[in-house]
Short mmCIF file of C-alpha atoms in Angstrom, two decimals:
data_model
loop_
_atom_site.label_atom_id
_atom_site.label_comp_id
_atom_site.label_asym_id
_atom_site.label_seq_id
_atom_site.Cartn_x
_atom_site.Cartn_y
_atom_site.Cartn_z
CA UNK C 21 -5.88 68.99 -2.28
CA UNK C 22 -2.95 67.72 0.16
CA UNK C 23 -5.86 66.20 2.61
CA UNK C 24 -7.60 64.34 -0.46
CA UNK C 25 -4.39 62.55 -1.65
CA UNK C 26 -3.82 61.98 1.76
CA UNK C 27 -6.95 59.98 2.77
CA UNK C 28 -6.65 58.08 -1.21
CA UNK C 29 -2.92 56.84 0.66
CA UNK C 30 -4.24 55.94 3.22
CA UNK C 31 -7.36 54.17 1.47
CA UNK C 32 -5.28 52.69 -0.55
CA UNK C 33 -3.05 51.42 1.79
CA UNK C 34 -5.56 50.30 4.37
CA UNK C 35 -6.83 47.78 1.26
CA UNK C 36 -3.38 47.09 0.45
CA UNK C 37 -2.96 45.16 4.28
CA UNK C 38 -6.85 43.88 4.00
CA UNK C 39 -5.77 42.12 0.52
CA UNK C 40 -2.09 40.75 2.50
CA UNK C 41 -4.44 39.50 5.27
CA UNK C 42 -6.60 37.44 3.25
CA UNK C 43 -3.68 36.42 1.14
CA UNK C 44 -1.91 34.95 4.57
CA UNK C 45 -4.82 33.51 5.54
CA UNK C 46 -5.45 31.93 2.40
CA UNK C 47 -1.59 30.74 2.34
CA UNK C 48 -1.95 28.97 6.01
CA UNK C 49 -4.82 27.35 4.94
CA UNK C 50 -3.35 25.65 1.74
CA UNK C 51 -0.71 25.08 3.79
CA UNK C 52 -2.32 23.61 6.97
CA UNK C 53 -4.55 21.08 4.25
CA UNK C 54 -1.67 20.42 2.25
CA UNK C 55 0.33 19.43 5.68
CA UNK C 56 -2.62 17.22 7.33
CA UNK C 57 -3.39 15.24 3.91
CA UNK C 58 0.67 14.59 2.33
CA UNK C 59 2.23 14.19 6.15
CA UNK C 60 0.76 14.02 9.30
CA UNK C 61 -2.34 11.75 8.46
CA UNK C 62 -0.22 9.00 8.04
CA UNK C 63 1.20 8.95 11.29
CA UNK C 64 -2.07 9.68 12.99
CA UNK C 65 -3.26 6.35 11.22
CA UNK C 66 -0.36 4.19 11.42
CA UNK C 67 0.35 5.53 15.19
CA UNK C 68 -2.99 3.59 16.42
CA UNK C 69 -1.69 0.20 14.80
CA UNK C 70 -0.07 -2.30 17.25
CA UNK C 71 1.74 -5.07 17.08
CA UNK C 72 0.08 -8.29 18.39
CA UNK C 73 0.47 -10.14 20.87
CA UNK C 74 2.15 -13.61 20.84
CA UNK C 75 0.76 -16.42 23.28
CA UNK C 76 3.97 -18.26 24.28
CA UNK C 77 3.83 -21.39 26.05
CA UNK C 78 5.65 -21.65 29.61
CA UNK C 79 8.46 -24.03 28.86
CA UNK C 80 8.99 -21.31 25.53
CA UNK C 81 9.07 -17.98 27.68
CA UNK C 82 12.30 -17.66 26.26
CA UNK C 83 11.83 -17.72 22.63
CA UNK C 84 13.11 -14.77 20.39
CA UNK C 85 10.53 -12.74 18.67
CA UNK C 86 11.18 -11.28 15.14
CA UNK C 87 8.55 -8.35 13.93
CA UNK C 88 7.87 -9.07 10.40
CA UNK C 89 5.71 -6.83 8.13
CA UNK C 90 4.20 -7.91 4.79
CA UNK C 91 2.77 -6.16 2.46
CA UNK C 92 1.64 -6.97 -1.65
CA UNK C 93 1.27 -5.65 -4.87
CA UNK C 94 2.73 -2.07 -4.98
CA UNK C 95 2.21 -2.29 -8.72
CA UNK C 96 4.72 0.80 -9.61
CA UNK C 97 3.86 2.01 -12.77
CA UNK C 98 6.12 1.76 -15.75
CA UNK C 99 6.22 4.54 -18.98
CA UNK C 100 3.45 3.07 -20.67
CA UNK C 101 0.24 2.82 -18.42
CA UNK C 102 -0.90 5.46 -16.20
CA UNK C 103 -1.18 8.71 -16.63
CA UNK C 104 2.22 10.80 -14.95
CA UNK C 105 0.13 12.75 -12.04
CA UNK C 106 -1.20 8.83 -11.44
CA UNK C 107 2.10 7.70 -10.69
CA UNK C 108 2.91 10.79 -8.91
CA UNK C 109 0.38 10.50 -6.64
CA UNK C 110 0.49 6.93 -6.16
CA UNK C 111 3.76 6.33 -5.63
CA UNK C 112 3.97 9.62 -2.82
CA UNK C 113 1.34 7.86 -1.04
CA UNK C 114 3.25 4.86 -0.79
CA UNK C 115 6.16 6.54 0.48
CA UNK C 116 4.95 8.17 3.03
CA UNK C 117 3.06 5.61 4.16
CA UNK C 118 6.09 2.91 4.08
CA UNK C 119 8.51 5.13 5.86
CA UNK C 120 5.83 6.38 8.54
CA UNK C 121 5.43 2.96 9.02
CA UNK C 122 9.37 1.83 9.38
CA UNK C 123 9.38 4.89 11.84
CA UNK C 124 6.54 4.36 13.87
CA UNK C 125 6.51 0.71 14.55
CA UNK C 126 10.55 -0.78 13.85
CA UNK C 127 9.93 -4.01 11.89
CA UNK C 128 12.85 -6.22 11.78
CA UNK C 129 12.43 -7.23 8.16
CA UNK C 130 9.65 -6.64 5.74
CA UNK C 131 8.06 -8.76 3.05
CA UNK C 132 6.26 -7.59 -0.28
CA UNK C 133 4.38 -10.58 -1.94
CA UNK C 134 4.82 -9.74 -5.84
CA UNK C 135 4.11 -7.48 -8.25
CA UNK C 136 6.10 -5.17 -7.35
CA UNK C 137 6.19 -3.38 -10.67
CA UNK C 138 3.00 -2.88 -12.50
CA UNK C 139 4.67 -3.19 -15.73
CA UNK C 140 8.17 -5.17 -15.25
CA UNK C 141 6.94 -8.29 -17.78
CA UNK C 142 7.25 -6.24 -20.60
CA UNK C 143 9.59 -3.30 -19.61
CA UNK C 144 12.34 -2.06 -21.97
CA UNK C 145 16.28 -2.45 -20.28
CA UNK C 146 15.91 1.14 -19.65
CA UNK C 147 12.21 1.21 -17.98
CA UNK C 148 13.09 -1.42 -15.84
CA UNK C 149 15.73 0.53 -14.47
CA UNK C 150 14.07 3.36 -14.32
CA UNK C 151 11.44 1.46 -11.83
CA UNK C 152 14.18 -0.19 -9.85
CA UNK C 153 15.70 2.84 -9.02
CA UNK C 154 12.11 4.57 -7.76
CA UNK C 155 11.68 1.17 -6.17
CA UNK C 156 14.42 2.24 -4.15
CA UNK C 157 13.91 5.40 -3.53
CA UNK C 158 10.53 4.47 -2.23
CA UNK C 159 11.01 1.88 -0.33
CA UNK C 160 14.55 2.50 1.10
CA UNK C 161 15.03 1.09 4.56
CA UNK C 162 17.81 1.43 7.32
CA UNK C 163 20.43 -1.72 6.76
CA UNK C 164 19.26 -3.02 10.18
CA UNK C 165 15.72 -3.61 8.39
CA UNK C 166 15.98 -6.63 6.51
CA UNK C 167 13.51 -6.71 2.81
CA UNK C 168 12.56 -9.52 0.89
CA UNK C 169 10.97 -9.61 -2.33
CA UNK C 170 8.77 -12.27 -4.03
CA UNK C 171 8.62 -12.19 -7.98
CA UNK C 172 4.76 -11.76 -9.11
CA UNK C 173 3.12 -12.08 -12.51
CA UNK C 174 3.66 -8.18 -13.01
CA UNK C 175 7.32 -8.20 -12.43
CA UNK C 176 8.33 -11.75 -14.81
CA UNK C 177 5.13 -12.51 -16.57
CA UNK C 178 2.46 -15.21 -16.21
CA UNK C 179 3.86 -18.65 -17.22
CA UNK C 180 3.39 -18.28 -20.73
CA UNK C 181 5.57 -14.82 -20.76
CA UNK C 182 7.90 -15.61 -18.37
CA UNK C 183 11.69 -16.18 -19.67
CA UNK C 184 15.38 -17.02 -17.81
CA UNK C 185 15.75 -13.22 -19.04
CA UNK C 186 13.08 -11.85 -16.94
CA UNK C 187 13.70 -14.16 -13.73
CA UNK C 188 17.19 -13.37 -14.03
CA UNK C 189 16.81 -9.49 -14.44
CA UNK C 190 14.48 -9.30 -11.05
CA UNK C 191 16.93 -11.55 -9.25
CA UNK C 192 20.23 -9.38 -9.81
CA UNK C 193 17.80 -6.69 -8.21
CA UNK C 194 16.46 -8.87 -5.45
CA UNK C 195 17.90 -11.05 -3.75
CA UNK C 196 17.48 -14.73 -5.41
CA UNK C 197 17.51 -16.80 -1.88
CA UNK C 198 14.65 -19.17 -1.50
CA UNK C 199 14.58 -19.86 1.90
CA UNK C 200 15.28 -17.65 4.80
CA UNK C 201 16.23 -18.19 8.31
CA UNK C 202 15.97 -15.80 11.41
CA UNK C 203 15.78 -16.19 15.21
CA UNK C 204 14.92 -19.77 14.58
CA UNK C 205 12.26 -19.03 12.19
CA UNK C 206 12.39 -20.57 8.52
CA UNK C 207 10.73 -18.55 5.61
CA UNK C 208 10.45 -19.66 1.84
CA UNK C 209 9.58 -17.52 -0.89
CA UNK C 210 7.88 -19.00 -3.45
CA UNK C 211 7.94 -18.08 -7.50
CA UNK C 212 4.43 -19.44 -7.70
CA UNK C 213 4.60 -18.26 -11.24
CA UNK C 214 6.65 -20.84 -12.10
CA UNK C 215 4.15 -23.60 -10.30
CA UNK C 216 2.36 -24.27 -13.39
CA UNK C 217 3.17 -28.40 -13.44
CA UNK C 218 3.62 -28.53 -17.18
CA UNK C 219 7.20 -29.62 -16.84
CA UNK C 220 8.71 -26.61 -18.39
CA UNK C 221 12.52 -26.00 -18.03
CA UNK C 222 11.73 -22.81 -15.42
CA UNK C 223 9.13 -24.60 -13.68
CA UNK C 224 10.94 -28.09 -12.82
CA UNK C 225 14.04 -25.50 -11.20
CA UNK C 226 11.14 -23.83 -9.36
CA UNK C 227 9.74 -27.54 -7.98
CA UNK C 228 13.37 -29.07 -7.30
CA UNK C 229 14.26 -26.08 -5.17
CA UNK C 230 11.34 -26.29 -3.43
CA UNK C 231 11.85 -29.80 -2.95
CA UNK C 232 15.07 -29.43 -2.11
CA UNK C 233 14.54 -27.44 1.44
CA UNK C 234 10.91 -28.61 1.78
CA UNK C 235 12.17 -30.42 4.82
CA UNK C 236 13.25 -27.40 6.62
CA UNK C 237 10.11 -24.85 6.34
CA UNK C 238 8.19 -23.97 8.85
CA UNK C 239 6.54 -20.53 6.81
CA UNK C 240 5.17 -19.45 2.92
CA UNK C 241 5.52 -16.63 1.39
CA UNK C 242 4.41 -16.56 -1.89
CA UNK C 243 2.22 -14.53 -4.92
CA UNK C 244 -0.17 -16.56 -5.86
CA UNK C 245 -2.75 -17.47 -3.34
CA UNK C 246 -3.36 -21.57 -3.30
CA UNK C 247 -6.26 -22.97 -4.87
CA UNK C 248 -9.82 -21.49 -3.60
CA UNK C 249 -13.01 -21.33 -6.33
CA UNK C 250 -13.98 -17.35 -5.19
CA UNK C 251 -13.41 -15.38 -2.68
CA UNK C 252 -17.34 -16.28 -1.17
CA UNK C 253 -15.92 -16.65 2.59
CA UNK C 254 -14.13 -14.05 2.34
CA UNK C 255 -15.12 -10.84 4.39
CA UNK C 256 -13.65 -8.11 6.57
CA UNK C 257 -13.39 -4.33 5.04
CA UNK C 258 -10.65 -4.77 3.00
CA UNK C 259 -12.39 -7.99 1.45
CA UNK C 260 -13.51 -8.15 -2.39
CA UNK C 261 -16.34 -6.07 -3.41
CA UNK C 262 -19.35 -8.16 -2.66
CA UNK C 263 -20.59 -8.22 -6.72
CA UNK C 264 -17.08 -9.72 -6.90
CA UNK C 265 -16.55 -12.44 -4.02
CA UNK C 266 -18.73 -15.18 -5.76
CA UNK C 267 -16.88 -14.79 -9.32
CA UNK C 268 -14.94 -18.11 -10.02
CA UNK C 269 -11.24 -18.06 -9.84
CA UNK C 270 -9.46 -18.99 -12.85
CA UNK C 271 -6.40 -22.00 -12.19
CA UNK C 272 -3.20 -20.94 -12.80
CA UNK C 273 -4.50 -16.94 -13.14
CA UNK C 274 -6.33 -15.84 -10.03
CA UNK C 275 -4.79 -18.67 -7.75
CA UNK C 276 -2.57 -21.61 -8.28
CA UNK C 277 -3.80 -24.90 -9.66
CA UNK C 278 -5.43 -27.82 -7.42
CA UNK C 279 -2.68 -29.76 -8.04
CA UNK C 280 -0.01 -27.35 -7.03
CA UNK C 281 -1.74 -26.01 -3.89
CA UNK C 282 -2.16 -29.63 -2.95
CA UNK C 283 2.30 -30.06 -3.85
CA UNK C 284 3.30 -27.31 -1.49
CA UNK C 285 1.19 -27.69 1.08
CA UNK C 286 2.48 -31.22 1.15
CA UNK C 287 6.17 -30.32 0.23
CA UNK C 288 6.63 -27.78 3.02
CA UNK C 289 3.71 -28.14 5.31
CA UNK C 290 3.66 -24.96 6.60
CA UNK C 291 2.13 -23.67 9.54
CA UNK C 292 1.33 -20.24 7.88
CA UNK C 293 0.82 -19.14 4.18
CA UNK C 294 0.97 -15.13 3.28
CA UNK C 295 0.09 -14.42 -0.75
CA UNK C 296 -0.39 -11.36 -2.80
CA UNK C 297 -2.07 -10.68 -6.25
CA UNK C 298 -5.84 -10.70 -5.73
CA UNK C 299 -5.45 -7.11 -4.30
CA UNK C 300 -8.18 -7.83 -1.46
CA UNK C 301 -8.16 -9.57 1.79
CA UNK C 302 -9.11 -13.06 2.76
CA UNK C 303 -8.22 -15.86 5.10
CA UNK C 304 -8.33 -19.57 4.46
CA UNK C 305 -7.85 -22.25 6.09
CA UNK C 306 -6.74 -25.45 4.33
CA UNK C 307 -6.34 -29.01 4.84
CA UNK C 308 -4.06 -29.80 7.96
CA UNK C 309 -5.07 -26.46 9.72
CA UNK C 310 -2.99 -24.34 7.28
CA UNK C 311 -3.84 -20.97 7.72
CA UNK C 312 -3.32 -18.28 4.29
CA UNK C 313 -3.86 -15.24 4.30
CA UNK C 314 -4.21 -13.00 1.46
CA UNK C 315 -2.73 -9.91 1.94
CA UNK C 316 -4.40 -6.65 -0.15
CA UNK C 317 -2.62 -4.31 -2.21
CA UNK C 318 -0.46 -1.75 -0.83
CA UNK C 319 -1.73 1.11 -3.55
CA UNK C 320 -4.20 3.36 -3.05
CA UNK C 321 -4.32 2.75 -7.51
CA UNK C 322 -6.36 -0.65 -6.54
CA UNK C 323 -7.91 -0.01 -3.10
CA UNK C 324 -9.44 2.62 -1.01
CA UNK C 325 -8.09 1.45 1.58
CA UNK C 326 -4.96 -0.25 1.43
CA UNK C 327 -3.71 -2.32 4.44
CA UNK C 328 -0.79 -4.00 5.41
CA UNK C 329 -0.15 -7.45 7.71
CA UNK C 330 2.08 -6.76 10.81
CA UNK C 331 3.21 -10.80 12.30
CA UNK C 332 5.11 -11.64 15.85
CA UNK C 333 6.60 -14.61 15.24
CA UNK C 334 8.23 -17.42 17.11
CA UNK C 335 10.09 -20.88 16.19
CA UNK C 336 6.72 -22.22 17.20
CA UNK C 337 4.27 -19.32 17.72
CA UNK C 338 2.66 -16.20 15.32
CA UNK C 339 0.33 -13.96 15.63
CA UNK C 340 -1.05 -11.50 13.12
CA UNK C 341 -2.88 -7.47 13.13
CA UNK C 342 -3.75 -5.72 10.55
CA UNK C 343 -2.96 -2.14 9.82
CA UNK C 344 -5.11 -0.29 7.93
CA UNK C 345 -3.78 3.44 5.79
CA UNK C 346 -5.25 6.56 5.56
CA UNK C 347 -8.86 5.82 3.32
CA UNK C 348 -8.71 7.45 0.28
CA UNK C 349 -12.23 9.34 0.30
CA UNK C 350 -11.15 10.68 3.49
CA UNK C 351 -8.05 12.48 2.24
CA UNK C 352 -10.30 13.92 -1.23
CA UNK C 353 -12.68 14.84 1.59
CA UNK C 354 -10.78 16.95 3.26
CA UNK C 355 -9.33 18.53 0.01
CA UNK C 356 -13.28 19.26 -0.63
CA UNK C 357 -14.18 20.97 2.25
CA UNK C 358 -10.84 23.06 2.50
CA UNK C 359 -11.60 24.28 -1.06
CA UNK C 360 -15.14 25.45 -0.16
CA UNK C 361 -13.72 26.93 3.13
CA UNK C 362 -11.30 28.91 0.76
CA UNK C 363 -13.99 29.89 -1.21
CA UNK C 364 -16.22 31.12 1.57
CA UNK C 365 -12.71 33.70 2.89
CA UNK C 366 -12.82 35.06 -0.40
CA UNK C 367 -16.51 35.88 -0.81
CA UNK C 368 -16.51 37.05 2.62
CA UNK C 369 -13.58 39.05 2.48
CA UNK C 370 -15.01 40.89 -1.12
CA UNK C 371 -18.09 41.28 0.85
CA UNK C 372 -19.63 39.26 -1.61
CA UNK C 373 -21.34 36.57 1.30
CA UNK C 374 -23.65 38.05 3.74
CA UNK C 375 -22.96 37.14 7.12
CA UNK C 376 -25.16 34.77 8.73
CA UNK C 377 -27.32 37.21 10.75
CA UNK C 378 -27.41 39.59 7.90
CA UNK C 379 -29.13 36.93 6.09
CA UNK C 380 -31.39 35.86 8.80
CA UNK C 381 -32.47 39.33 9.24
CA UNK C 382 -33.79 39.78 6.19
CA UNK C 383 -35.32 37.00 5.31
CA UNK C 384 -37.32 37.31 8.70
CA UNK C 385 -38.31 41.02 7.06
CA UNK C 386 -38.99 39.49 3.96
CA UNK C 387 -41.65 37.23 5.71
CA UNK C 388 -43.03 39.80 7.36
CA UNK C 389 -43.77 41.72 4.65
CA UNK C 390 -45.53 38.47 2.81
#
């Protein structure tokens, strides 16, 4: 009797450290995945991403450079739209992805082209500073780092919606200043909201400011990309959807008016033109040899794979790369084949999956028999 409770102990002890084992190996697994997909892809991506080059002329060699990132429509979701595991999700992608990038490559001051909130034209006192204060959290930044913020349809409203209320409540957040200097370089940012020429209140303060240091830009920043019927030239991986590249733009919704495009390129004549809102990539070039470049959106919410613009820049020089983020499908792929790898342990260790020769061996006795 003594030897048959023995050997049930030690049965039931011996399944007791098989069921532990799996359990472990189950545990480093998740873990492993879970590591790979929230942390380390990101700087396994962003690590191959370099900053470009700038060609400097001879009697320049000693020009400053300033690293400048920019980067558009984070669209952070308010308490209305989007589902809460959405905004969960969206908004942990986008800070990893930020502050792997502020590690990895040390801008000197970054740049985010509008819409910055997804639902700041209509948020409540409270909701809006709710948002601010993830903003923040997301996108914090050593003091050293310099970031500047544009105003975009999202955050203030499209013409029609916008209000001294709303342009006011973004500014007390973000710095107000128009134009920027550094290292020699001049930078305006642009509320090309405001541009829509009807001679409202809000948008004559938005032209005579413009006016008013158009004389001293050499750069654009702005929301709105100029004037451009589609996006039909437009290509690259990170360009519009092909069924969506020959779609006319809409004036004053989808890109600024003729007639505004044509007053800022002639106010500031700018040697470069970086926008935000159409979420997808394309580059431009305009009359005078004024290059824009539409920047994509910096949530994975609106692209599979978002990207962001990394510039060298010089009193007289730029040049511009592109770094790309971790693709979407590839992260959900991963998450796929982990969970059927997790499934396979289990079967296997239930003895509930033949192995592989097992199998073999009798299906080749099956076929003999036939």
């Amino acid at each position: 009797m003594a030897l048959i409770r023995l050997g049930f102990g030690r049965q039931h002890l011996y399944l007791l450290r098989r069921r532990s084992f799996l359990l472990s190996k189950l545990i480093a697994v998740v873990f492993a995945v879970l590591l790979f997909c929230e942390f380390l892809i990101y700087y396994l991506v962003i690590f191959r991403c370099d900053w470009p080059e700038v060609k400097t002329p001879a009697h320049n060699s000693g020009q400053e450079t300033l690293k400048a990132m920019f980067l558009a429509d984070t669209h952070l979701l308010g308490e209305i739209r989007g589902h809460w595991l959405d905004k969960l999700r969206r908004e942990w992608q986008m800070e990893r992805a930020f502050q792997t990038a502020l590690w990895l490559l040390q801008p000197e001051v970054v740049f985010i082209l509008g819409d910055i909130f997804d639902e700041g034209k209509w948020s409540s006192p409270q909701a809006w500073a709710d948002d601010v204060e993830r903003f923040q959290k997301i996108f914090r930044h050593p003091r050293h780092v310099l970031l500047k913020v544009v105003a975009g349809n999202h955050d203030i409203g499209f013409h029609y919606q916008m209000s001294t209320y709303k342009i006011k409540r973004f500014e007390k957040v973000f710095n107000p200043e128009r134009l920027f200097s550094w290292k020699g370089i001049n930078f305006v940012m642009v509320n090309s909201v405001a541009l829509e020429g009807d001679g409202c209140n809000l948008c004559s303060e938005a032209e005579a400011e413009i006016i008013e240091i158009s004389h001293k830009l050499n750069c654009s920043r702005e929301h709105f990309p100029l004037y451009r019927r589609s996006d039909a030239n437009c290509s690259g991986d990170d360009a519009a959807p092909l069924e969506e590249r020959d779609i006319p733009f809409k004036e004053r919704y989808d890109a600024l008016s003729r007639e505004a495009s044509q007053k800022l390129l002639w106010w500031l004549r700018p040697r470069l033109v970086l926008s935000g809102h159409t979420h997808s990539a394309c580059e431009v070039l305009h009359g005078a040899g004024t290059m824009e470049i539409s920047v994509p959106s910096f949530s994975w919410r609106n692209r599979n794979n978002p990207s962001f613009i990394m510039g060298m820049l010089t009193p007289t020089e730029y040049a511009l790369a592109k770094c790309y983020l971790p693709y979407e499908n590839t992260v959900l792929a991963t998450y796929c084949v982990a969970v059927g790898f997790l499934a396979v342990l289990t079967l296997a260790h239930f003895k509930l999956l033949a192995s592989p020769l097992l199998f073999g061996w009798n299906l080749l006795r099956k076929l003999k028999t036939t």
